Coordinates of C-alpha atoms and ligand atoms in Angstrom, one line a residue:
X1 CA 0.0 0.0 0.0
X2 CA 2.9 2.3 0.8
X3 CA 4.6 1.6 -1.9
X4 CA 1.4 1.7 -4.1
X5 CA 1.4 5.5 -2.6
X6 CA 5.0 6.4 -3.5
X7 CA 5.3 5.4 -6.9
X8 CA 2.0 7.2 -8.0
X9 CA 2.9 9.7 -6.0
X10 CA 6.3 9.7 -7.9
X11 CA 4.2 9.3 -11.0
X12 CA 2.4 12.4 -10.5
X13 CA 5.9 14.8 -10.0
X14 CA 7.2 13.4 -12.8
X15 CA 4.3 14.0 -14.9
X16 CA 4.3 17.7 -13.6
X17 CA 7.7 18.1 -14.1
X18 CA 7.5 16.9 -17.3
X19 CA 4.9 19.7 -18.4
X20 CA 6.8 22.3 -16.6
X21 CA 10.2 21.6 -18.6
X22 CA 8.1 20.8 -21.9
X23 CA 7.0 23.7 -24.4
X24 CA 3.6 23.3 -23.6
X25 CA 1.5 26.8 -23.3
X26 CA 0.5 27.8 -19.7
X27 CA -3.2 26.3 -20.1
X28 CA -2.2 22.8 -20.9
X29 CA 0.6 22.9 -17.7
X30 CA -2.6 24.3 -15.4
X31 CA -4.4 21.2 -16.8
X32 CA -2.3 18.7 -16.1
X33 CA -1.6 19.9 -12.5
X34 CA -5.0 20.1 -11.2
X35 CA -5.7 16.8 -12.9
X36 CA -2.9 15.2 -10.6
X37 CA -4.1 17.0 -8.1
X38 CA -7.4 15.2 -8.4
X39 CA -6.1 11.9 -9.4
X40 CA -4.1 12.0 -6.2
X41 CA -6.2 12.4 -3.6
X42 CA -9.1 10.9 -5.5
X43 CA -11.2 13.6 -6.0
X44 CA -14.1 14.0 -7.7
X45 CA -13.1 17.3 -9.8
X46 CA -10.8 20.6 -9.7
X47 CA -10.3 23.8 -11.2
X48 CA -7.1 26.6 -11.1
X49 CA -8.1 30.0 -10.8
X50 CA -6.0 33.0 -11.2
X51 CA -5.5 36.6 -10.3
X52 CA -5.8 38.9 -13.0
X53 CA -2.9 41.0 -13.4
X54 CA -5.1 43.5 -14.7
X55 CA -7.8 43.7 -11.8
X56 CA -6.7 41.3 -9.6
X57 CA -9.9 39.7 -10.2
X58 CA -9.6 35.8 -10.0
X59 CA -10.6 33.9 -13.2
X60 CA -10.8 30.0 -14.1
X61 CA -8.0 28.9 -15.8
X62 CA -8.1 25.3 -15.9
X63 CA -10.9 22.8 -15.0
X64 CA -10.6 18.7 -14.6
X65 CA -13.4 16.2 -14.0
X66 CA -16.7 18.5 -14.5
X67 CA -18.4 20.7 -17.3
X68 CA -17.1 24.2 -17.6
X69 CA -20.6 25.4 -16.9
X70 CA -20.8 23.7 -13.1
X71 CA -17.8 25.6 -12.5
X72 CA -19.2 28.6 -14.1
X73 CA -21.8 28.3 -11.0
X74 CA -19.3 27.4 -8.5
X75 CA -17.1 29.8 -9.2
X76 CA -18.8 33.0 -8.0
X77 CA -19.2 31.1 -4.2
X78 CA -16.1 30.1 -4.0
X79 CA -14.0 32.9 -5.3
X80 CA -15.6 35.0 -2.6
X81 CA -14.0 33.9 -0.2
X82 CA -10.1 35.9 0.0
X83 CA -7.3 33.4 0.7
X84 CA -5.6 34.7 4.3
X85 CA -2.6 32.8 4.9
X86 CA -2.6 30.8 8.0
X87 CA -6.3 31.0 8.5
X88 CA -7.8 28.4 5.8
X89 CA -8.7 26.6 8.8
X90 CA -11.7 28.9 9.1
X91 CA -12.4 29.4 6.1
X92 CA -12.6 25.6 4.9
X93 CA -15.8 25.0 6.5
X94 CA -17.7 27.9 4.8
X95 CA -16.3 26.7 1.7
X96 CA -17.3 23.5 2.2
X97 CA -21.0 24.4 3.5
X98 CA -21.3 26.7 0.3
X99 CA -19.9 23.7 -1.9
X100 CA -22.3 21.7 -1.1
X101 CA -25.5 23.8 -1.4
X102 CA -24.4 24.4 -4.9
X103 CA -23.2 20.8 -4.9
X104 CA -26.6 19.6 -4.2
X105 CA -28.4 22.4 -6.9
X106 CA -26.6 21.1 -9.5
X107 CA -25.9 17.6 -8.5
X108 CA -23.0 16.7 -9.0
X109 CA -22.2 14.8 -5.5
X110 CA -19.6 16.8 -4.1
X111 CA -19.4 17.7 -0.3
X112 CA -15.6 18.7 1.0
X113 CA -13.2 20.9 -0.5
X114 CA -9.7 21.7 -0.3
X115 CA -7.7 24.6 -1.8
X116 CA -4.0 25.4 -2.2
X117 CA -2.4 28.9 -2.4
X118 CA -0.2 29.3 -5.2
X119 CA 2.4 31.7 -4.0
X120 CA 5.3 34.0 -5.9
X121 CA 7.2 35.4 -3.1
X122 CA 4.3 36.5 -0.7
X123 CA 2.0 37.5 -3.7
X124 CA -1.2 34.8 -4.3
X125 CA -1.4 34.2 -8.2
X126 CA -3.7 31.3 -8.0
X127 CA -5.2 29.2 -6.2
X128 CA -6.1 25.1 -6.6
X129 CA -9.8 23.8 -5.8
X130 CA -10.0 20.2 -5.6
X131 CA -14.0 19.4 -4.8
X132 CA -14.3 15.4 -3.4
X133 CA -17.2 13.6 -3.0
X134 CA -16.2 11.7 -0.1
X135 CA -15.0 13.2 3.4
X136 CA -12.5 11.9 4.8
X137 CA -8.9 13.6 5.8
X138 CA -6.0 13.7 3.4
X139 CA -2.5 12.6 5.3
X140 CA -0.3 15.8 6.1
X141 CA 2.1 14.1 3.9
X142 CA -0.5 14.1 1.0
X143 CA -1.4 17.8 1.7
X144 CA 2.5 18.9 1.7
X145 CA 2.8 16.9 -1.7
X146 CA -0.8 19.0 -3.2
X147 CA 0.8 21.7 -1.6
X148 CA 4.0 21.2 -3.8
X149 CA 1.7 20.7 -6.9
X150 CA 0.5 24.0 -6.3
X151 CA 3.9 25.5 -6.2
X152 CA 4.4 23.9 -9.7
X153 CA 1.9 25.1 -10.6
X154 CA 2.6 29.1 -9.2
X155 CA 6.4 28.3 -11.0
X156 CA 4.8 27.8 -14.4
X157 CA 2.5 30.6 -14.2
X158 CA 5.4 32.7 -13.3
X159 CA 7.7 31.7 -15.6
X160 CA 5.0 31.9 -18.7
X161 CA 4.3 35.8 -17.8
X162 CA 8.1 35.8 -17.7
X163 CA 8.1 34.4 -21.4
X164 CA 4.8 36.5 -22.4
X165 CA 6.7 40.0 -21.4
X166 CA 10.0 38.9 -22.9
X167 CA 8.6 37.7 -25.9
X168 CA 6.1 41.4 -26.0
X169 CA 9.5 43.0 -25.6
X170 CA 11.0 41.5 -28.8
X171 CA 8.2 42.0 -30.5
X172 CA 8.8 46.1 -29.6
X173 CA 12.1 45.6 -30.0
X174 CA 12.0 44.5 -33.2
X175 CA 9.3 46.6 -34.2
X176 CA 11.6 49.7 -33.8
X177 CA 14.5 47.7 -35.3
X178 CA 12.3 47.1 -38.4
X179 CA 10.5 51.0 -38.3
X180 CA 13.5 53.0 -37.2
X181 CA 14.5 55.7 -40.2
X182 CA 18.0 55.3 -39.0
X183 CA 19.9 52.5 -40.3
X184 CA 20.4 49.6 -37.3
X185 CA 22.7 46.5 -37.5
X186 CA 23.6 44.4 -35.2
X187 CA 27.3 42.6 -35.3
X188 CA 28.8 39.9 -33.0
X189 CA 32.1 39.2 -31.5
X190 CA 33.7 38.3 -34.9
X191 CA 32.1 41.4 -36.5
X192 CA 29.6 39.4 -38.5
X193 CA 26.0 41.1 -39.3
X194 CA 23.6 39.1 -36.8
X195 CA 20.6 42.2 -37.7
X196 CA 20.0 43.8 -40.3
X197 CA 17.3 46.5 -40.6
X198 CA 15.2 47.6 -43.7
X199 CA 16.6 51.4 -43.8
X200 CA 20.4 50.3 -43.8
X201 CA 19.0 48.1 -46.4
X202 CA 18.0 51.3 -48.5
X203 CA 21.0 52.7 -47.3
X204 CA 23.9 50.0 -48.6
X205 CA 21.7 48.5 -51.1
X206 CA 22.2 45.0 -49.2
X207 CA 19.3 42.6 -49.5
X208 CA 19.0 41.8 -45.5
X209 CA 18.8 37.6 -46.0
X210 CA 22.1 38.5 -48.2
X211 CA 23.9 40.4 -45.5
X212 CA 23.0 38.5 -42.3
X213 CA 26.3 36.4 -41.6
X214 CA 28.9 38.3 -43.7
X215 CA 31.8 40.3 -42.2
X216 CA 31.7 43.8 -41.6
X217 CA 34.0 44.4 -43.8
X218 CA 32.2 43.3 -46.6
X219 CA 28.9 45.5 -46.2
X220 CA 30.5 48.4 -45.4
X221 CA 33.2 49.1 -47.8
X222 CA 34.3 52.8 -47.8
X223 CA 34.8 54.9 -50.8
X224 CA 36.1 58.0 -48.9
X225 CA 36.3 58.7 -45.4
X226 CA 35.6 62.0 -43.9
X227 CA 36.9 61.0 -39.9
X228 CA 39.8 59.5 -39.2
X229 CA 39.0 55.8 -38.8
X230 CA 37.2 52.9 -39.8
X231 CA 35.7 49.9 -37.1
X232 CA 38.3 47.9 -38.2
X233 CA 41.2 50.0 -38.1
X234 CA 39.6 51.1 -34.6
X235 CA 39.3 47.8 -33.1
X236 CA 43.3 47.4 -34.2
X237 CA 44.0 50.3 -32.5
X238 CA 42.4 49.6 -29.1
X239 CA 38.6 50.5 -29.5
X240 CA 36.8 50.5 -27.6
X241 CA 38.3 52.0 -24.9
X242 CA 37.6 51.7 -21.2
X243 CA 34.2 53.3 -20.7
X244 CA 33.1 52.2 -23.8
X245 CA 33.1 55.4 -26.0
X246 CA 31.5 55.2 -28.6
X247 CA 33.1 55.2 -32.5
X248 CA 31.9 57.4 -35.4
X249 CA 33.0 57.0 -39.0
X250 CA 31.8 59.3 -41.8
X251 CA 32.3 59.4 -45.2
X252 CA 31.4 57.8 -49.3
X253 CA 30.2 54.7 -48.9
X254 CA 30.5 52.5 -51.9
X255 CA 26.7 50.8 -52.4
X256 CA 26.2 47.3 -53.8
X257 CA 24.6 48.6 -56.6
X258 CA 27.7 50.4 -57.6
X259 CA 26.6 54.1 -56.6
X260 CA 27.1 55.7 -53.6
X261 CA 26.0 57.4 -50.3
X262 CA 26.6 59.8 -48.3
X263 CA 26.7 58.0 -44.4
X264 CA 27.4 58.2 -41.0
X265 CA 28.0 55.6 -38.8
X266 CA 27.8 55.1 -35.2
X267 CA 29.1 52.1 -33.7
X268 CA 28.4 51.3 -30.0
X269 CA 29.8 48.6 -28.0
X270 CA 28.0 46.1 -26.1
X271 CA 30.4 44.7 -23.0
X272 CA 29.5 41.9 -20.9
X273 CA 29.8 42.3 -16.8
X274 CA 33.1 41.1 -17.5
X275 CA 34.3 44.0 -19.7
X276 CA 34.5 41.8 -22.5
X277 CA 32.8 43.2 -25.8
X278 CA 29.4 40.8 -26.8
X279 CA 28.3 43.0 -30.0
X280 CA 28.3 46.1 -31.6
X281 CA 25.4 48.1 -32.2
X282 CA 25.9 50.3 -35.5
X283 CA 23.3 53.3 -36.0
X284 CA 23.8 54.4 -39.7
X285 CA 22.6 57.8 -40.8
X286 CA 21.9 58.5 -44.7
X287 CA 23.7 62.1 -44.8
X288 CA 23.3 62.7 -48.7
X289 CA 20.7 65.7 -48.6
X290 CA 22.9 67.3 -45.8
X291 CA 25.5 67.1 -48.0
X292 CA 23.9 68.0 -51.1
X293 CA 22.3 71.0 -49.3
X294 CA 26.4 71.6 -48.1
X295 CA 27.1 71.5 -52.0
X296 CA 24.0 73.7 -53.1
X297 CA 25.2 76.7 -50.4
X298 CA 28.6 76.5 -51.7
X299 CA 27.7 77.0 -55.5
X300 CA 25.5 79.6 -54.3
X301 CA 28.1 81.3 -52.9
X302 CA 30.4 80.9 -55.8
X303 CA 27.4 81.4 -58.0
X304 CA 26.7 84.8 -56.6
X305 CA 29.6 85.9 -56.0
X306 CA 30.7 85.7 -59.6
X307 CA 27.6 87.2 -60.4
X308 CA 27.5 90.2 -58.3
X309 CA 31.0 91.0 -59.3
X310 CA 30.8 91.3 -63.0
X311 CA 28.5 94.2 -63.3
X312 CA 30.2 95.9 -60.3
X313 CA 33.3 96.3 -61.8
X314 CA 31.8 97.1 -65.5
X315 CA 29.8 99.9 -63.2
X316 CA 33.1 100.8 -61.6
X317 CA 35.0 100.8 -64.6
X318 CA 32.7 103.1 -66.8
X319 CA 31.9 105.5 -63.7
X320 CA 36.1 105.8 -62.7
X321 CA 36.0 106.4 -66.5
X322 CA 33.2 109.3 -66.5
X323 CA 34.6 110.8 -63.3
X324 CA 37.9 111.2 -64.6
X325 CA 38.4 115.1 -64.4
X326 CA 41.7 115.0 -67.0
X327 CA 39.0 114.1 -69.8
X328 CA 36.4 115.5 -71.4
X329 CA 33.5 113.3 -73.1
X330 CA 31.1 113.8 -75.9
X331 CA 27.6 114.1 -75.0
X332 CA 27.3 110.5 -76.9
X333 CA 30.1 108.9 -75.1
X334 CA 28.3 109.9 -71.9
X335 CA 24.8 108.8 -72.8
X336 CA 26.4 105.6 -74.2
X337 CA 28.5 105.3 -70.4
X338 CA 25.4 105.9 -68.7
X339 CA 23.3 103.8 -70.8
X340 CA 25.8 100.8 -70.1
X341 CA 26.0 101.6 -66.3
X342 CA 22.2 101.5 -66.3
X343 CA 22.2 98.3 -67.9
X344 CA 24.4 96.7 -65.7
X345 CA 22.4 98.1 -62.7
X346 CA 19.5 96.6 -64.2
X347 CA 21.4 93.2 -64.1
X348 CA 22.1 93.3 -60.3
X349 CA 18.2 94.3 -60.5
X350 CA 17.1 91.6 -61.3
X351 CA 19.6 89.0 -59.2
X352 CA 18.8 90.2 -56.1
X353 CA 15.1 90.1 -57.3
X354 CA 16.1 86.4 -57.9
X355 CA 17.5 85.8 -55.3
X356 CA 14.9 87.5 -52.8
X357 CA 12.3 85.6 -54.8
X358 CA 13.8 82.1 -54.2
X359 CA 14.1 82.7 -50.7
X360 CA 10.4 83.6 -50.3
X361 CA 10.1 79.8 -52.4
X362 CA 12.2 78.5 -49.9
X363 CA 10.5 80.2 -46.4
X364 CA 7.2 79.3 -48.1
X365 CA 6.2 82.9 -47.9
X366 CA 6.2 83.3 -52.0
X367 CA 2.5 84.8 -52.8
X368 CA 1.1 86.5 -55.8
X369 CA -0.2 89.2 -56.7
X370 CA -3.2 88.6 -59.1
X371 CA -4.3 91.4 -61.8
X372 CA -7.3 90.0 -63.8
X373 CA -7.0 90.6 -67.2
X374 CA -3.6 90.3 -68.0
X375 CA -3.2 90.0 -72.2
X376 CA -0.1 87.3 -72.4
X377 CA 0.4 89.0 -76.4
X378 CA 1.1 92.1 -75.5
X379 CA 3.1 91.0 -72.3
X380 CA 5.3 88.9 -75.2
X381 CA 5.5 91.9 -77.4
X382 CA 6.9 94.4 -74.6
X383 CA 9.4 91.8 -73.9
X384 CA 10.6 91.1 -77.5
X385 CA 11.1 94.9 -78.2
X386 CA 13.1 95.2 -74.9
X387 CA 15.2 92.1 -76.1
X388 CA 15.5 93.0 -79.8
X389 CA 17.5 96.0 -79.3
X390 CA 20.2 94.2 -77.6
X391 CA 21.0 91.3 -80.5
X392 CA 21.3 91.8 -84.1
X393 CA 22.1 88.3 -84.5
X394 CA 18.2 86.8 -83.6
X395 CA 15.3 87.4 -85.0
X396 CA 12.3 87.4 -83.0
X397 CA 9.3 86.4 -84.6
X398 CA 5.8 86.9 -82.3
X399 CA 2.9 84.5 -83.6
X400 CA -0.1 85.3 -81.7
X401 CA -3.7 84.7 -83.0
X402 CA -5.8 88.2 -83.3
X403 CA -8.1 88.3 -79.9
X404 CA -5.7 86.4 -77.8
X405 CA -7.7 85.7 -74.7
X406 CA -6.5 87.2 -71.9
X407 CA -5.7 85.6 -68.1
X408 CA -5.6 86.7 -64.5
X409 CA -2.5 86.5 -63.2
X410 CA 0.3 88.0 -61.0
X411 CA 1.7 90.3 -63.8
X412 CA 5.2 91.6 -62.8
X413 CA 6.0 87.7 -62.4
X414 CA 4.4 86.9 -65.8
X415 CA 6.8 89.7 -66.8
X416 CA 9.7 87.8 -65.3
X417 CA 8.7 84.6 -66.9
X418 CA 9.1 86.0 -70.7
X419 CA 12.1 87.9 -69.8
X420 CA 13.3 84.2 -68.0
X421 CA 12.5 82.4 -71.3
X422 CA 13.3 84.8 -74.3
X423 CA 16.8 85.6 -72.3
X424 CA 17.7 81.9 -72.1
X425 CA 16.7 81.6 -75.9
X426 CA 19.2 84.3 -76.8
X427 CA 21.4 83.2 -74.1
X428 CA 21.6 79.4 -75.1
X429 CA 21.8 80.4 -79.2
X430 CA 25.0 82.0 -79.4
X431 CA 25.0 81.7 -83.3
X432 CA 21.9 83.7 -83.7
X433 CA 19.1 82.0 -85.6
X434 CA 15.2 82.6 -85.3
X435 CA 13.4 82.9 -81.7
X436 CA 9.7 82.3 -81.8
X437 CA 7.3 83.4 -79.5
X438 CA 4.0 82.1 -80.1
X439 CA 0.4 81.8 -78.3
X440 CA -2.3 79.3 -78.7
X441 CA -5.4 79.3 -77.0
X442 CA -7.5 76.2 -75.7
X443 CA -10.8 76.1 -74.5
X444 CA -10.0 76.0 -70.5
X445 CA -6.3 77.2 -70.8
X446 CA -3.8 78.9 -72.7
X447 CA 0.0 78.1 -74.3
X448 CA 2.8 79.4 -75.1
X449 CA 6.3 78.8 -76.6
X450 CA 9.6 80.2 -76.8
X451 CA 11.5 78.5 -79.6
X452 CA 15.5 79.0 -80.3
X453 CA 17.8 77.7 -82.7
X454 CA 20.3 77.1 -80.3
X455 CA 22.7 74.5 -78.7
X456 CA 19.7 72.4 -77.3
X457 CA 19.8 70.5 -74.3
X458 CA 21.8 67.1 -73.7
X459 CA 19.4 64.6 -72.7
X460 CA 21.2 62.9 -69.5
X461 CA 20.7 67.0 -68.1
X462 CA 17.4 67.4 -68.9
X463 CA 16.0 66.3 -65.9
X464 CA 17.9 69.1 -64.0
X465 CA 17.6 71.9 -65.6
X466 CA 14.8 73.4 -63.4
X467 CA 16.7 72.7 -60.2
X468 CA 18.0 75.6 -58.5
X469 CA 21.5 76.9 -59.4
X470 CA 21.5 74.4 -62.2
X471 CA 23.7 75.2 -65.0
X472 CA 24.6 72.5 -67.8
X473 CA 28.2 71.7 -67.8
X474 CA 28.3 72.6 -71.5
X475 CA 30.9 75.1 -72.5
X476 CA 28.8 77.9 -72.8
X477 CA 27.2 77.9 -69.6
X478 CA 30.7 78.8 -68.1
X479 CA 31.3 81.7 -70.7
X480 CA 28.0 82.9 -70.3
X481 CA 26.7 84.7 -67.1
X482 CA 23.8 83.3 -64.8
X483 CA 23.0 81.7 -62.1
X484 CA 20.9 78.7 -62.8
X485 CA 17.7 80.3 -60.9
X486 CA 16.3 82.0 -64.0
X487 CA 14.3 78.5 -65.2
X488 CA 14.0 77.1 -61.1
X489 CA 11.7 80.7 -60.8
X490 CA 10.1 80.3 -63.8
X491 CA 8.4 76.7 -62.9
X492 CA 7.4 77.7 -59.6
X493 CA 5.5 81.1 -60.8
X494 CA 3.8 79.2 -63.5
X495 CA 2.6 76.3 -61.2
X496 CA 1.6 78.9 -58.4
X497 CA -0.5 80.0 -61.5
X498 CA -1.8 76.7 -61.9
X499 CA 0.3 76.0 -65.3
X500 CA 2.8 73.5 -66.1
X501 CA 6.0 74.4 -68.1
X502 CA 8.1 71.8 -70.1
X503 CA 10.2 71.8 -73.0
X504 CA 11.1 69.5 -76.1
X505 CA 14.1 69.4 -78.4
X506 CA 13.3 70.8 -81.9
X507 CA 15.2 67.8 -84.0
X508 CA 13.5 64.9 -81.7
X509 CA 17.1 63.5 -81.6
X510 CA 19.4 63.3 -79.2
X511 CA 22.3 66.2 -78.1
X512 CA 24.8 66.6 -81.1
X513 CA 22.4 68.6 -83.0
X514 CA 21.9 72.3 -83.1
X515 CA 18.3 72.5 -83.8
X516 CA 17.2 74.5 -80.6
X517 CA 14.9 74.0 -78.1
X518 CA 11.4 74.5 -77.3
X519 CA 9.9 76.0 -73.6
X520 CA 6.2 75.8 -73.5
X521 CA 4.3 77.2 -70.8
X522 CA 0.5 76.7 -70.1
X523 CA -1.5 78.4 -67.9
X524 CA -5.4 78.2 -66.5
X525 CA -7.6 80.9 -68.7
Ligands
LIG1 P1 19.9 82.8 -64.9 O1 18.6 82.6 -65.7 O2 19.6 82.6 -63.5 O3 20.6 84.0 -65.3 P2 20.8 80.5 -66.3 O4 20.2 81.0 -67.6 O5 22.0 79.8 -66.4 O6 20.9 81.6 -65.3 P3 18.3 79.0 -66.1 O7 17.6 80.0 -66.9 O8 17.7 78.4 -64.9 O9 19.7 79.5 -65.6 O10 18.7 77.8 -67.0 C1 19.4 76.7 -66.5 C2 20.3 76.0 -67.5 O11 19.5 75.4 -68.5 C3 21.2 77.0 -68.2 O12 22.4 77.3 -67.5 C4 21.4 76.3 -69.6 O13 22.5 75.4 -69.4 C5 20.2 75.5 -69.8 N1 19.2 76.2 -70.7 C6 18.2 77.0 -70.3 N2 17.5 77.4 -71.4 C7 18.1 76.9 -72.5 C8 17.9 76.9 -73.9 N3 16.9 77.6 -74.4 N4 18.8 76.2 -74.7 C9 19.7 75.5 -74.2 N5 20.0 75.4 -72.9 C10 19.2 76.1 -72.0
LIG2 MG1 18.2 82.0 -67.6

C-alpha cells in the first residue's frame, strides 16, 4: 500500500515536471496539475483559478473532472472567499457548507473541499480547488505533496508571464528595429551582421537575408572617409576603450549597386559584466541631402559671387571712367556710359530680385499678386522689343492669334517669366538663328512657346535643368553669365498660377544637333 502511494505519488511529479520543462502553453501545464491534483487524492473534480494582473480579479484557468458550466456556477461562491494565509482553517468550513449547497443544486455529488495557495514570493497568483465527494482527511504528507503541486503550478505561471513579457519586448524591440529611419545593424564578437534593418538596407543597397552572416567588412566598404578611422582600423588600435566610448566614421560609402551614399556611422559597444565586448550596435545615418544641401550653399556662394561682381566692376570701370576730371567726353560717349552703367544696374536688379524671390520659395512665404486681365500678347510683345534692341544676331518672330484671350495673373512675375524664357533663348543660341514666341489658345487654358535655334539641351541634363542653381556643364554655360535660378523661378510662378512648363528638343534626336529648343508654358484661362 505504501509503496502503491510512492510510486504514484512519484508518477504524479514526474508528470508535472515533465509539463513544466516541456514547451507546452501555460493552459495545458494548469491542466495537467490540477488533474494530478485530483487523481491523487481521489477527488471528484478541480479547477485553477488566477488573479488577474489587470484587476486582480480571479478567473478559471483550468478545470478537470466536471463541465465548464458547473464551474461557471461554482465559481462565484467560492472565489468570494479571500485566501488569508494561516487562516484556511476557518475558512474551509464555509467553503465546504457553500460547496455543497451548490453541490446539491446542480448535482453533482460533491461535499468537501480543499484549496492550495499558489504563491510568488508573498504574492497569491492562484489558487487550486480540488472538490471530493467523499470526506474523509487527506494525510499531512499528502497535503505537503498537493501543496508542492500547487507551487508547480505558481512556477509555471510565473515563468510563462516571464516568457509572455519577454517575448512582447522583442516584438517592440523588433518593431523599432524594423520601423526606425535610421539605419540599425547588429554585429557579433567576430564582426559578422547578426541584424539587419530595412533602412540600412536602402541605405547600402544589401538585401538583409544576403547580409546576415557576412563580415563587416564586406557590407561596409568605404569609398572615402571624412573622420579618421574605420571599425576595423579602430578595433586594431584599441577601440573600444575603457568606458566604452562610442566610434563614429563618416564618409562615401560605396553601395552594392555600384553608386554611392553619403553616411554616417555610429558604432556602440556592447560589453558583458566582465568588460569583455558581446556585439556592436551600429546606428547608420543616410547624410546625402545634408550634403547636397552643403554642396548647393557652396555653388550659391560661388554662383553669386561671380555674379555680383561682374557688373560691379563694368559699373566701376565706366563711372572711374566718367569721373575722370583729366577728360572730357562727348555728350554720346556719356549717354552711351550711362546707358551701359544703367544696364548693368539693371542686371544686379534683377539678381537680387532672384535671389529675394527664391528665398520667399524657400520660407514658403512666395504669394502673388493677381491682376485680372492680363493679355499674355502684349506682355510677349513688350518683352521682344526690350530684347530685340540688344541682339542683331536673332530674330524674334511673335505668332499670336488676333483676340488672344487674356488671363488673370500676377503680372510683374508673368513679366519675369518671358524675360526668363526669351533671355535663355538668346542666351543658349549663341550663333543667332530665329526665336519664336507664339500663343495658342484652348478652351479651358492657354499656351505658349519660346523656340531657339540654339545649342539644345543634352538629354542625361534634362531632368535638372529646373533645379536651383543648375547650369549645364556645356561650354557655354561657363562663358556665359547666370546663375541657374532663372528657369527654377520660372516653374514655380507658373505652377503657383496653376500651369505646367516643359520643354522639347526641336530635331526629336538626341544632343549633337543644333536644332534648338522648345519652352512651353500653359496656364489656366
Ligand atoms: P539665370 O537665368 O539665373 O541668369 P541660367 O540662364 O544659367 O541663369 P536657367 O535659366 O535656370 O539659368 O537655365 C538653366 C540652364 O539650362 C542654363 O544654364 C542652360 O545650361 C540651360 N538652358 C536653359 N535654357 C536653355 C535653352 N533655351 N537652350 C539651351 N540650354 C538652355
Ligand atoms: Mg536663364
Amino acid at each position: 500500500m505504501l509503496v502503491d502511494y510512492r510510486v504514484r505519488q512519484r508518477e504524479y511529479l514526474l508528470a508535472i515536471s515533465r509539463a513544466l520543462t516541456s514547451e507546452l502553453d501555460l493552459a495545458d501545464v494548469l491542466r495537467i496539475i490540477v488533474q494530478a491534483s485530483v487523481e491523487f487524492i481521489s477527488g471528484r473534480a478541480g479547477t485553477i483559478v488566477l488573479a488577474d494582473p489587470s484587476d486582480n480579479v480571479f478567473r478559471i484557468a483550468a478545470v478537470y473532472g466536471l463541465q465548464r458550466d458547473v464551474f461557471d456556477q461554482l465559481s462565484p461562491l467560492v472565489m468570494g472567499l479571500p485566501f488569508q494565509p494561516g487562516q484556511e482553517q476557518e475558512i474551509i468550513p464555509e467553503l465546504t457548507k457553500r460547496i455543497r449547497r451548490v453541490a446539491q443544486e446542480a448535482d453533482i455529488g460533491v461535499t468537501q473541499v480543499l484549496r492550495l495557495p499558489m504563491l510568488s514570493g508573498d504574492q497569491l497568483i492562484g489558487m487550486i480547488y480540488v472538490f471530493q465527494s467523499a470526506s474523509y482527511r487527506i494525510s499531512s504528507d499528502a497535503a505537503n505533496l498537493l501543496q508542492s503541486f500547487a507551487d508547480q503550478a505558481a512556477i509555471a505561471v510565473k515563468n510563462a508571464r516571464l516568457y509572455q513579457e519577454v517575448i512582447h519586448e522583442k516584438q517592440q524591440q523588433d518593431a523599432i528595429l524594423e520601423q526606425s529611419a535610421d539605419g540599425i545593424m547588429i554585429l557579433d564578437r567576430q564582426l559578422s551582421v547578426i541584424r539587419f534593418n530595412p533602412s540600412i538596407s536602402r541605405m547600402s543597397g544589401w538585401q538583409q537575408q544576403d547580409a546576415i552572416g557576412k563580415p563587416h567588412r564586406d557590407i561596409i566598404r568605404w569609398h572615402k572617409l571624412r573622420t579618421e578611422l574605420t571599425l576595423e582600423s579602430a578595433l586594431a588600435n584599441g577601440w573600444p576603450l575603457p568606458g566604452a566610448a562610442t566610434l563614429y566614421v563618416e564618409g562615401e560609402l560605396d553601395r552594392s549597386s555600384g553608386d554611392m551614399i553619403s553616411l554616417g556611422i555610429t558604432y556602440a559597444p556592447l560589453m558583458n559584466p566582465k568588460g569583455r565586448m558581446t556585439n556592436i550596435i551600429a546606428n547608420a545615418r543616410d547624410l546625402t541631402r545634408y550634403r547636397q544641401e552643403e554642396e548647393l550653399q557652396k555653388t550659391f556662394i560661388s554662383v553669386v559671387s561671380h555674379e555680383l561682381k561682374t557688373p560691379v566692376s563694368i559699373i566701376k570701370g565706366y563711372a572711374g571712367t566718367l569721373g575722370r576730371r583729366d577728360a572730357r567726353w562727348s555728350p554720346s560717349e556719356i549717354h552711351d556710359y550711362a546707358a551701359v552703367i544703367e544696364e548693368e544696374a539693371d542686371q544686379l536688379t534683377e539678381l537680387i530680385d532672384n535671389l529675394l524671390e527664391a528665398s520667399r520659395l524657400q520660407s514658403g512665404s512666395f504669394q502673388l499678386e493677381i491682376n485680372e486681365e492680363i493679355e499674355l500678347d502684349k506682355l510677349a510683345a513688350n518683352t521682344v522689343r526690350k530684347f530685340e534692341g540688344q541682339s542683331d544676331r536673332h530674330k524674334m518672330v511673335l505668332d499670336f492669334p488676333a483676340e488672344f484671350p487674356s488671363i488673370s495673373g500676377d503680372e510683374r512675375r508673368l513679366i519675369q517669366v518671358f524675360n526668363n524664357l526669351i533671355s535663355n533663348a538668346i542666351k543658349y543660341s549663341p550663333e543667332g538663328g530665329q526665336i519664336g514666341i507664339s500663343g495658342r489658345a484652348h478652351t479651358d487654358y492657354v499656351t505658349i512657346s519660346v523656340r531657339d535655334e540654339g545649342i539644345g539641351i543634352p538629354r542625361h541634363e534634362q531632368h535638372r535643368i529646373f533645379e536651383k542653381f543648375a547650369r549645364l556643364d556645356n561650354a557655354l554655360s561657363r562663358k556665359t553669365e547666370g546663375t541657374g535660378l532663372g528657369l527654377f523661378l520660372t516653374k514655380a510662378i507658373i505652377e503657383a498660377h496653376g500651369g505646367s512648363i516643359w520643354f522639347s528638343d526641336n530635331s526629336g534626336r538626341e544632343n549633337g544637333d543644333t536644332s534648338g529648343t522648345t519652352f512651353t508654358f500653359s496656364l489656366p484661362r
